[in-house]
């Protein structure tokens, strides 16, 4: 594996999960692997878990992390081909990516979608430009349409907490005050499709994810029906894909409650808005495994970095 | 000691001072103590000395510091219990503190008061929420009502520079253009109350600190009288406690001058506004020990981190 | 050498170039030289290459870099002597520089010019204040009138790519949408004056650099004539020096094209605005050595830090 930009860069998800669990037991075992190597973390958008856990993962491998908030610390980056750059962008990605590649052994990038321009977002303009112009391996720390570090984390967490060979996993939409990306839902869906789970998606009409992502996965528009006998309920808001980037429904009845959850485990990528996405009673109970899930962010990132370093 | 959130976490200030002085002589002696451990520094507010000296202290112990400006790098954190989070905050402290605890071995937090809501500030909402929901030790890098790393620094500095067994120490209010917190004055007062010094506070009427902090310490409203025969004059502005957070007096006659200082040493936590708080002639003379004082920030922080690491 | 604040701090540019080339071959050879020492990088302005390459250089020497965006992370710094600080600045450089010197073994500073106050800019107020009040070595990461780390980089790059003993080097002004500093052009000019090259400057009338910098170097106002038989064309925009800080000409005919360049190598410090300063056809061809040039930023910075550490 050279880059880790999509869940499809995982060749065998089950062996990756086992390797991540092993790393978690002895996180400092590979301290020499990344010694004197640098991970550049470039943030075009805000981050808490990804920012900290990816640095921690790098440190566990002996690497030196260097963090940069691109817009605040530097300036606007141009992605258009052939642009006459007399506007607000001061450096072209062709130069930026090639240059940063010379200071960092691996580059990790976070760049959210516009949520206004579907074609641009689906082209993964920023991520693919880095992939094209960087000369070193690239890690996706959440792009316009995917968040594969989160999805690997989720797969590890389900594997750790499952009590039957083939658990039922439900991805449920929940209401939110503003338009959110599809990245987490997309990558989670793709990860579940690779695992031996009984997987369904539930969301209100008008909120179906991209058909290219959903594939054969059932979408059930009745949340109650979908949640029946669930072992894991993964909750997330996303904006409309069809009416791209719009909030077409904020129906509070889709909020997850303790009653709806039943005996299932509650998962969420965080940050989560309490009493909007899910009621306090769920998050404050043992049914919630969001903290354990967030802990696995370190080992998912560490596994990805380890595989890249071993392949270098 | 698990946490260091208040000057009261110091069991024996004299033995701490001696240990800090020893650390200062051989700062790299304990390089293995923090090896492969991470200190997360979370700033809700600006910082220069604390930011740099606490990182330096961590590095002197072999730790990896990770810095995050919470608002700029991530998003608004919610502290209210039971809040329906459909406003400007995107993550609850319950999740944030628990999650960060999994990436960092020690968490250090800076969070200033509102200066508009006395009850909220005195409840130490942010600091206590981290204490409650974090699962790792917590260090106070200045909270709503206290700055115990600064106060420990000040105690070390007075011990180093004193020329008699029981020096006279005066905490003097000085004028400032905007409303400032009580944190430094509070913690300094508490530290002096633990030391063998002759301690008095002087400030204009209307500026008395909280009676809970002041206790038996004399408050003298006549600055000239208070400064008489002082060995150390610790100068600081603070806003009114009674008329909470208000600037009720900007009387320039309270500025510290070389004449007023006499043979005493001048101390200030910095940053200090020249010719507002104190005249140039003081800061530019040998009577000022503010630079030596700032240097001790490293060893105060290093001692605190060392004690936490040893206790872990 | 104690400080590196100007190209004139280089005693023998040819030996420095050779030493930098040697470092580039074995960048980790001096990992013990900076062990447990700290480089403080203070940014008053945005930075990408300097930010990353200087951190990388420090890491290659075993140093711990600590980065601070002064305005965003802390507060306004006062540089005026005797100022009554009741305005927007909260800390005087006298304290700031002296304090930071106690936490860092070397301080590196970036501070751009006002471009409105020539006298202030030429006094190098920020850089010289740090030099005066800091007690540790200082590195200029681009100041009001100079960028000596860039110029050393440029000298190394020309030495690596030259195909004759005394190549012809042309510094050409190019159009830009906003007023830019003279720092890069100034330091490049000074570096070329120290090297065995045939050096000329070309710019439109009204854009001559400071006579104190230009000295005997020919300024040719006809770009075509100047570029004739060039081996290296170093392109850069700068604002007017005479009509200080003004954009008096945005003549697009001064943009560098493949045709104009001929067989010469194209150099630029980056960031570069494509199709404003230079056309895509140049940057996307083998004639451009801007990426190789940016790579040398690491080794220029590493050489400077190494010399400072060895001298300490």
PDB file of C-alpha atoms in Angstrom, chain C residues 85-252:
ATOM      1  CA  UNK C  85       1.247  50.906  26.820  1.00  0.00           C
ATOM      2  CA  UNK C  86      -2.423  51.692  27.171  1.00  0.00           C
ATOM      3  CA  UNK C  87      -3.301  50.628  23.621  1.00  0.00           C
ATOM      4  CA  UNK C  88      -3.408  47.357  21.696  1.00  0.00           C
ATOM      5  CA  UNK C  89      -0.026  45.907  22.627  1.00  0.00           C
ATOM      6  CA  UNK C  90       0.153  43.890  25.829  1.00  0.00           C
ATOM      7  CA  UNK C  91       3.827  42.985  26.141  1.00  0.00           C
ATOM      8  CA  UNK C  92       7.041  44.818  25.337  1.00  0.00           C
ATOM      9  CA  UNK C  93       9.709  43.156  23.223  1.00  0.00           C
ATOM     10  CA  UNK C  94      12.192  43.790  26.044  1.00  0.00           C
ATOM     11  CA  UNK C  95      10.339  41.292  28.207  1.00  0.00           C
ATOM     12  CA  UNK C  96       9.163  38.992  25.401  1.00  0.00           C
ATOM     13  CA  UNK C  97      12.614  38.467  23.888  1.00  0.00           C
ATOM     14  CA  UNK C  98      14.352  38.066  27.240  1.00  0.00           C
ATOM     15  CA  UNK C  99      11.734  35.584  28.444  1.00  0.00           C
ATOM     16  CA  UNK C 100      11.643  33.462  25.285  1.00  0.00           C
ATOM     17  CA  UNK C 101      15.454  33.306  25.414  1.00  0.00           C
ATOM     18  CA  UNK C 102      15.127  31.354  28.646  1.00  0.00           C
ATOM     19  CA  UNK C 103      12.915  28.658  27.102  1.00  0.00           C
ATOM     20  CA  UNK C 104      14.688  28.311  23.722  1.00  0.00           C
ATOM     21  CA  UNK C 105      18.330  27.750  22.812  1.00  0.00           C
ATOM     22  CA  UNK C 106      17.878  29.483  19.461  1.00  0.00           C
ATOM     23  CA  UNK C 107      15.081  31.858  18.392  1.00  0.00           C
ATOM     24  CA  UNK C 108      13.953  32.152  14.763  1.00  0.00           C
ATOM     25  CA  UNK C 109      11.685  35.042  13.793  1.00  0.00           C
ATOM     26  CA  UNK C 110       9.593  35.985  10.768  1.00  0.00           C
ATOM     27  CA  UNK C 111       8.338  39.564  10.612  1.00  0.00           C
ATOM     28  CA  UNK C 112       7.357  41.276   7.352  1.00  0.00           C
ATOM     29  CA  UNK C 113       7.676  45.008   6.578  1.00  0.00           C
ATOM     30  CA  UNK C 114       4.856  47.531   6.838  1.00  0.00           C
ATOM     31  CA  UNK C 115       5.522  48.643   3.220  1.00  0.00           C
ATOM     32  CA  UNK C 116       4.089  51.979   4.308  1.00  0.00           C
ATOM     33  CA  UNK C 117       6.891  53.247   6.572  1.00  0.00           C
ATOM     34  CA  UNK C 118      10.267  53.010   4.830  1.00  0.00           C
ATOM     35  CA  UNK C 119      12.259  54.323   7.779  1.00  0.00           C
ATOM     36  CA  UNK C 120      10.690  51.832  10.171  1.00  0.00           C
ATOM     37  CA  UNK C 121      11.153  48.941   7.743  1.00  0.00           C
ATOM     38  CA  UNK C 122      14.793  49.823   7.036  1.00  0.00           C
ATOM     39  CA  UNK C 123      15.460  50.024  10.763  1.00  0.00           C
ATOM     40  CA  UNK C 124      14.479  46.330  10.950  1.00  0.00           C
ATOM     41  CA  UNK C 125      12.573  47.173  14.105  1.00  0.00           C
ATOM     42  CA  UNK C 126      11.378  43.671  15.008  1.00  0.00           C
ATOM     43  CA  UNK C 127      14.516  41.753  14.051  1.00  0.00           C
ATOM     44  CA  UNK C 128      16.849  44.212  15.723  1.00  0.00           C
ATOM     45  CA  UNK C 129      14.735  44.353  18.855  1.00  0.00           C
ATOM     46  CA  UNK C 130      15.018  40.578  19.165  1.00  0.00           C
ATOM     47  CA  UNK C 131      18.751  40.821  18.496  1.00  0.00           C
ATOM     48  CA  UNK C 132      19.088  43.455  21.198  1.00  0.00           C
ATOM     49  CA  UNK C 133      16.925  41.927  23.895  1.00  0.00           C
ATOM     50  CA  UNK C 134      17.260  38.182  23.315  1.00  0.00           C
ATOM     51  CA  UNK C 135      20.128  36.474  25.089  1.00  0.00           C
ATOM     52  CA  UNK C 136      20.353  33.539  22.649  1.00  0.00           C
ATOM     53  CA  UNK C 137      21.235  33.297  18.941  1.00  0.00           C
ATOM     54  CA  UNK C 138      18.691  34.642  16.467  1.00  0.00           C
ATOM     55  CA  UNK C 139      17.799  33.361  12.983  1.00  0.00           C
ATOM     56  CA  UNK C 140      16.039  35.570  10.439  1.00  0.00           C
ATOM     57  CA  UNK C 141      13.158  33.645   8.814  1.00  0.00           C
ATOM     58  CA  UNK C 142      12.418  36.723   6.623  1.00  0.00           C
ATOM     59  CA  UNK C 143      12.469  40.201   7.994  1.00  0.00           C
ATOM     60  CA  UNK C 144      11.433  43.612   6.673  1.00  0.00           C
ATOM     61  CA  UNK C 145      14.361  43.884   4.258  1.00  0.00           C
ATOM     62  CA  UNK C 146      16.037  40.469   4.026  1.00  0.00           C
ATOM     63  CA  UNK C 147      15.483  36.733   3.678  1.00  0.00           C
ATOM     64  CA  UNK C 148      18.960  35.286   4.139  1.00  0.00           C
ATOM     65  CA  UNK C 149      17.846  31.644   4.584  1.00  0.00           C
ATOM     66  CA  UNK C 150      16.260  31.887   1.130  1.00  0.00           C
ATOM     67  CA  UNK C 151      19.343  33.533  -0.366  1.00  0.00           C
ATOM     68  CA  UNK C 152      21.640  30.836   1.020  1.00  0.00           C
ATOM     69  CA  UNK C 153      19.254  28.268  -0.470  1.00  0.00           C
ATOM     70  CA  UNK C 154      19.452  30.040  -3.817  1.00  0.00           C
ATOM     71  CA  UNK C 155      23.236  30.105  -3.757  1.00  0.00           C
ATOM     72  CA  UNK C 156      23.366  26.355  -3.052  1.00  0.00           C
ATOM     73  CA  UNK C 157      20.880  25.679  -5.855  1.00  0.00           C
ATOM     74  CA  UNK C 158      22.791  27.713  -8.422  1.00  0.00           C
ATOM     75  CA  UNK C 159      26.005  25.978  -7.422  1.00  0.00           C
ATOM     76  CA  UNK C 160      24.363  22.571  -7.892  1.00  0.00           C
ATOM     77  CA  UNK C 161      22.846  23.362 -11.292  1.00  0.00           C
ATOM     78  CA  UNK C 162      25.473  25.521 -12.948  1.00  0.00           C
ATOM     79  CA  UNK C 163      27.130  24.149 -16.074  1.00  0.00           C
ATOM     80  CA  UNK C 164      29.882  26.714 -16.429  1.00  0.00           C
ATOM     81  CA  UNK C 165      32.307  28.257 -13.982  1.00  0.00           C
ATOM     82  CA  UNK C 166      30.778  31.706 -14.109  1.00  0.00           C
ATOM     83  CA  UNK C 167      27.117  31.474 -15.096  1.00  0.00           C
ATOM     84  CA  UNK C 168      25.004  34.471 -16.017  1.00  0.00           C
ATOM     85  CA  UNK C 169      22.316  35.052 -13.384  1.00  0.00           C
ATOM     86  CA  UNK C 170      19.432  37.462 -13.985  1.00  0.00           C
ATOM     87  CA  UNK C 171      17.096  38.685 -11.266  1.00  0.00           C
ATOM     88  CA  UNK C 172      13.912  39.686 -13.049  1.00  0.00           C
ATOM     89  CA  UNK C 173      10.967  41.585 -11.616  1.00  0.00           C
ATOM     90  CA  UNK C 174       7.581  40.171 -12.651  1.00  0.00           C
ATOM     91  CA  UNK C 175       4.055  41.570 -12.200  1.00  0.00           C
ATOM     92  CA  UNK C 176       1.852  40.774  -9.198  1.00  0.00           C
ATOM     93  CA  UNK C 177      -1.556  41.857  -7.957  1.00  0.00           C
ATOM     94  CA  UNK C 178      -0.492  43.188  -4.601  1.00  0.00           C
ATOM     95  CA  UNK C 179       2.399  44.987  -2.960  1.00  0.00           C
ATOM     96  CA  UNK C 180       5.172  42.584  -1.963  1.00  0.00           C
ATOM     97  CA  UNK C 181       8.309  43.091   0.175  1.00  0.00           C
ATOM     98  CA  UNK C 182      11.834  43.565  -1.163  1.00  0.00           C
ATOM     99  CA  UNK C 183      13.356  41.039   1.226  1.00  0.00           C
ATOM    100  CA  UNK C 184      13.887  38.136  -1.184  1.00  0.00           C
ATOM    101  CA  UNK C 185      15.218  40.338  -3.980  1.00  0.00           C
ATOM    102  CA  UNK C 186      17.547  42.166  -1.598  1.00  0.00           C
ATOM    103  CA  UNK C 187      19.111  39.072  -0.069  1.00  0.00           C
ATOM    104  CA  UNK C 188      19.367  37.314  -3.433  1.00  0.00           C
ATOM    105  CA  UNK C 189      21.190  40.327  -4.817  1.00  0.00           C
ATOM    106  CA  UNK C 190      23.597  40.346  -1.883  1.00  0.00           C
ATOM    107  CA  UNK C 191      24.240  36.612  -2.242  1.00  0.00           C
ATOM    108  CA  UNK C 192      24.976  36.903  -5.960  1.00  0.00           C
ATOM    109  CA  UNK C 193      27.375  39.762  -5.276  1.00  0.00           C
ATOM    110  CA  UNK C 194      29.371  37.347  -3.102  1.00  0.00           C
ATOM    111  CA  UNK C 195      29.446  34.588  -5.729  1.00  0.00           C
ATOM    112  CA  UNK C 196      31.479  34.185  -8.875  1.00  0.00           C
ATOM    113  CA  UNK C 197      28.596  34.870 -11.263  1.00  0.00           C
ATOM    114  CA  UNK C 198      27.769  37.386 -13.981  1.00  0.00           C
ATOM    115  CA  UNK C 199      24.812  39.078 -12.269  1.00  0.00           C
ATOM    116  CA  UNK C 200      22.319  41.640 -13.559  1.00  0.00           C
ATOM    117  CA  UNK C 201      18.939  42.870 -12.371  1.00  0.00           C
ATOM    118  CA  UNK C 202      16.065  43.737 -14.682  1.00  0.00           C
ATOM    119  CA  UNK C 203      12.904  45.601 -13.721  1.00  0.00           C
ATOM    120  CA  UNK C 204      10.641  48.334 -15.106  1.00  0.00           C
ATOM    121  CA  UNK C 205      11.544  51.923 -14.351  1.00  0.00           C
ATOM    122  CA  UNK C 206      10.242  52.890 -10.933  1.00  0.00           C
ATOM    123  CA  UNK C 207      11.115  49.479  -9.503  1.00  0.00           C
ATOM    124  CA  UNK C 208      14.853  49.836  -8.847  1.00  0.00           C
ATOM    125  CA  UNK C 209      15.797  48.258  -5.536  1.00  0.00           C
ATOM    126  CA  UNK C 210      17.541  50.286  -2.835  1.00  0.00           C
ATOM    127  CA  UNK C 211      20.854  51.699  -4.128  1.00  0.00           C
ATOM    128  CA  UNK C 212      22.478  50.473  -0.901  1.00  0.00           C
ATOM    129  CA  UNK C 213      21.641  46.931  -1.933  1.00  0.00           C
ATOM    130  CA  UNK C 214      22.226  47.229  -5.666  1.00  0.00           C
ATOM    131  CA  UNK C 215      25.688  48.773  -5.414  1.00  0.00           C
ATOM    132  CA  UNK C 216      27.572  48.152  -8.639  1.00  0.00           C
ATOM    133  CA  UNK C 217      25.190  45.531  -9.985  1.00  0.00           C
ATOM    134  CA  UNK C 218      23.815  46.620 -13.389  1.00  0.00           C
ATOM    135  CA  UNK C 219      20.085  47.341 -13.560  1.00  0.00           C
ATOM    136  CA  UNK C 220      18.714  46.913 -17.066  1.00  0.00           C
ATOM    137  CA  UNK C 221      15.226  48.246 -17.727  1.00  0.00           C
ATOM    138  CA  UNK C 222      14.849  46.237 -20.934  1.00  0.00           C
ATOM    139  CA  UNK C 223      13.947  42.694 -19.891  1.00  0.00           C
ATOM    140  CA  UNK C 224      14.709  41.120 -23.277  1.00  0.00           C
ATOM    141  CA  UNK C 225      18.199  42.587 -23.329  1.00  0.00           C
ATOM    142  CA  UNK C 226      18.836  41.505 -19.735  1.00  0.00           C
ATOM    143  CA  UNK C 227      17.723  37.906 -20.302  1.00  0.00           C
ATOM    144  CA  UNK C 228      20.042  37.384 -23.262  1.00  0.00           C
ATOM    145  CA  UNK C 229      22.314  34.343 -22.746  1.00  0.00           C
ATOM    146  CA  UNK C 230      21.101  33.902 -19.159  1.00  0.00           C
ATOM    147  CA  UNK C 231      21.883  30.608 -17.405  1.00  0.00           C
ATOM    148  CA  UNK C 232      19.596  31.262 -14.446  1.00  0.00           C
ATOM    149  CA  UNK C 233      16.583  33.566 -14.336  1.00  0.00           C
ATOM    150  CA  UNK C 234      15.467  34.300 -10.775  1.00  0.00           C
ATOM    151  CA  UNK C 235      11.996  35.801 -10.902  1.00  0.00           C
ATOM    152  CA  UNK C 236      10.288  37.772  -8.171  1.00  0.00           C
ATOM    153  CA  UNK C 237       7.843  40.578  -7.760  1.00  0.00           C
ATOM    154  CA  UNK C 238       8.512  43.478  -5.439  1.00  0.00           C
ATOM    155  CA  UNK C 239       6.761  46.754  -4.833  1.00  0.00           C
ATOM    156  CA  UNK C 240       8.345  50.088  -5.633  1.00  0.00           C
ATOM    157  CA  UNK C 241      11.227  51.149  -3.417  1.00  0.00           C
ATOM    158  CA  UNK C 242      11.263  54.745  -4.633  1.00  0.00           C
ATOM    159  CA  UNK C 243       7.490  55.243  -4.346  1.00  0.00           C
ATOM    160  CA  UNK C 244       7.725  53.090  -1.262  1.00  0.00           C
ATOM    161  CA  UNK C 245       5.485  50.019  -1.087  1.00  0.00           C
ATOM    162  CA  UNK C 246       3.358  51.086  -4.067  1.00  0.00           C
ATOM    163  CA  UNK C 247       2.324  48.981  -7.060  1.00  0.00           C
ATOM    164  CA  UNK C 248       3.181  51.420  -9.830  1.00  0.00           C
ATOM    165  CA  UNK C 249       3.071  48.942 -12.713  1.00  0.00           C
ATOM    166  CA  UNK C 250       1.398  45.575 -13.290  1.00  0.00           C
ATOM    167  CA  UNK C 251       2.568  45.300 -16.899  1.00  0.00           C
ATOM    168  CA  UNK C 252       1.735  41.700 -17.928  1.00  0.00           C
TER     169      UNK C 252
END
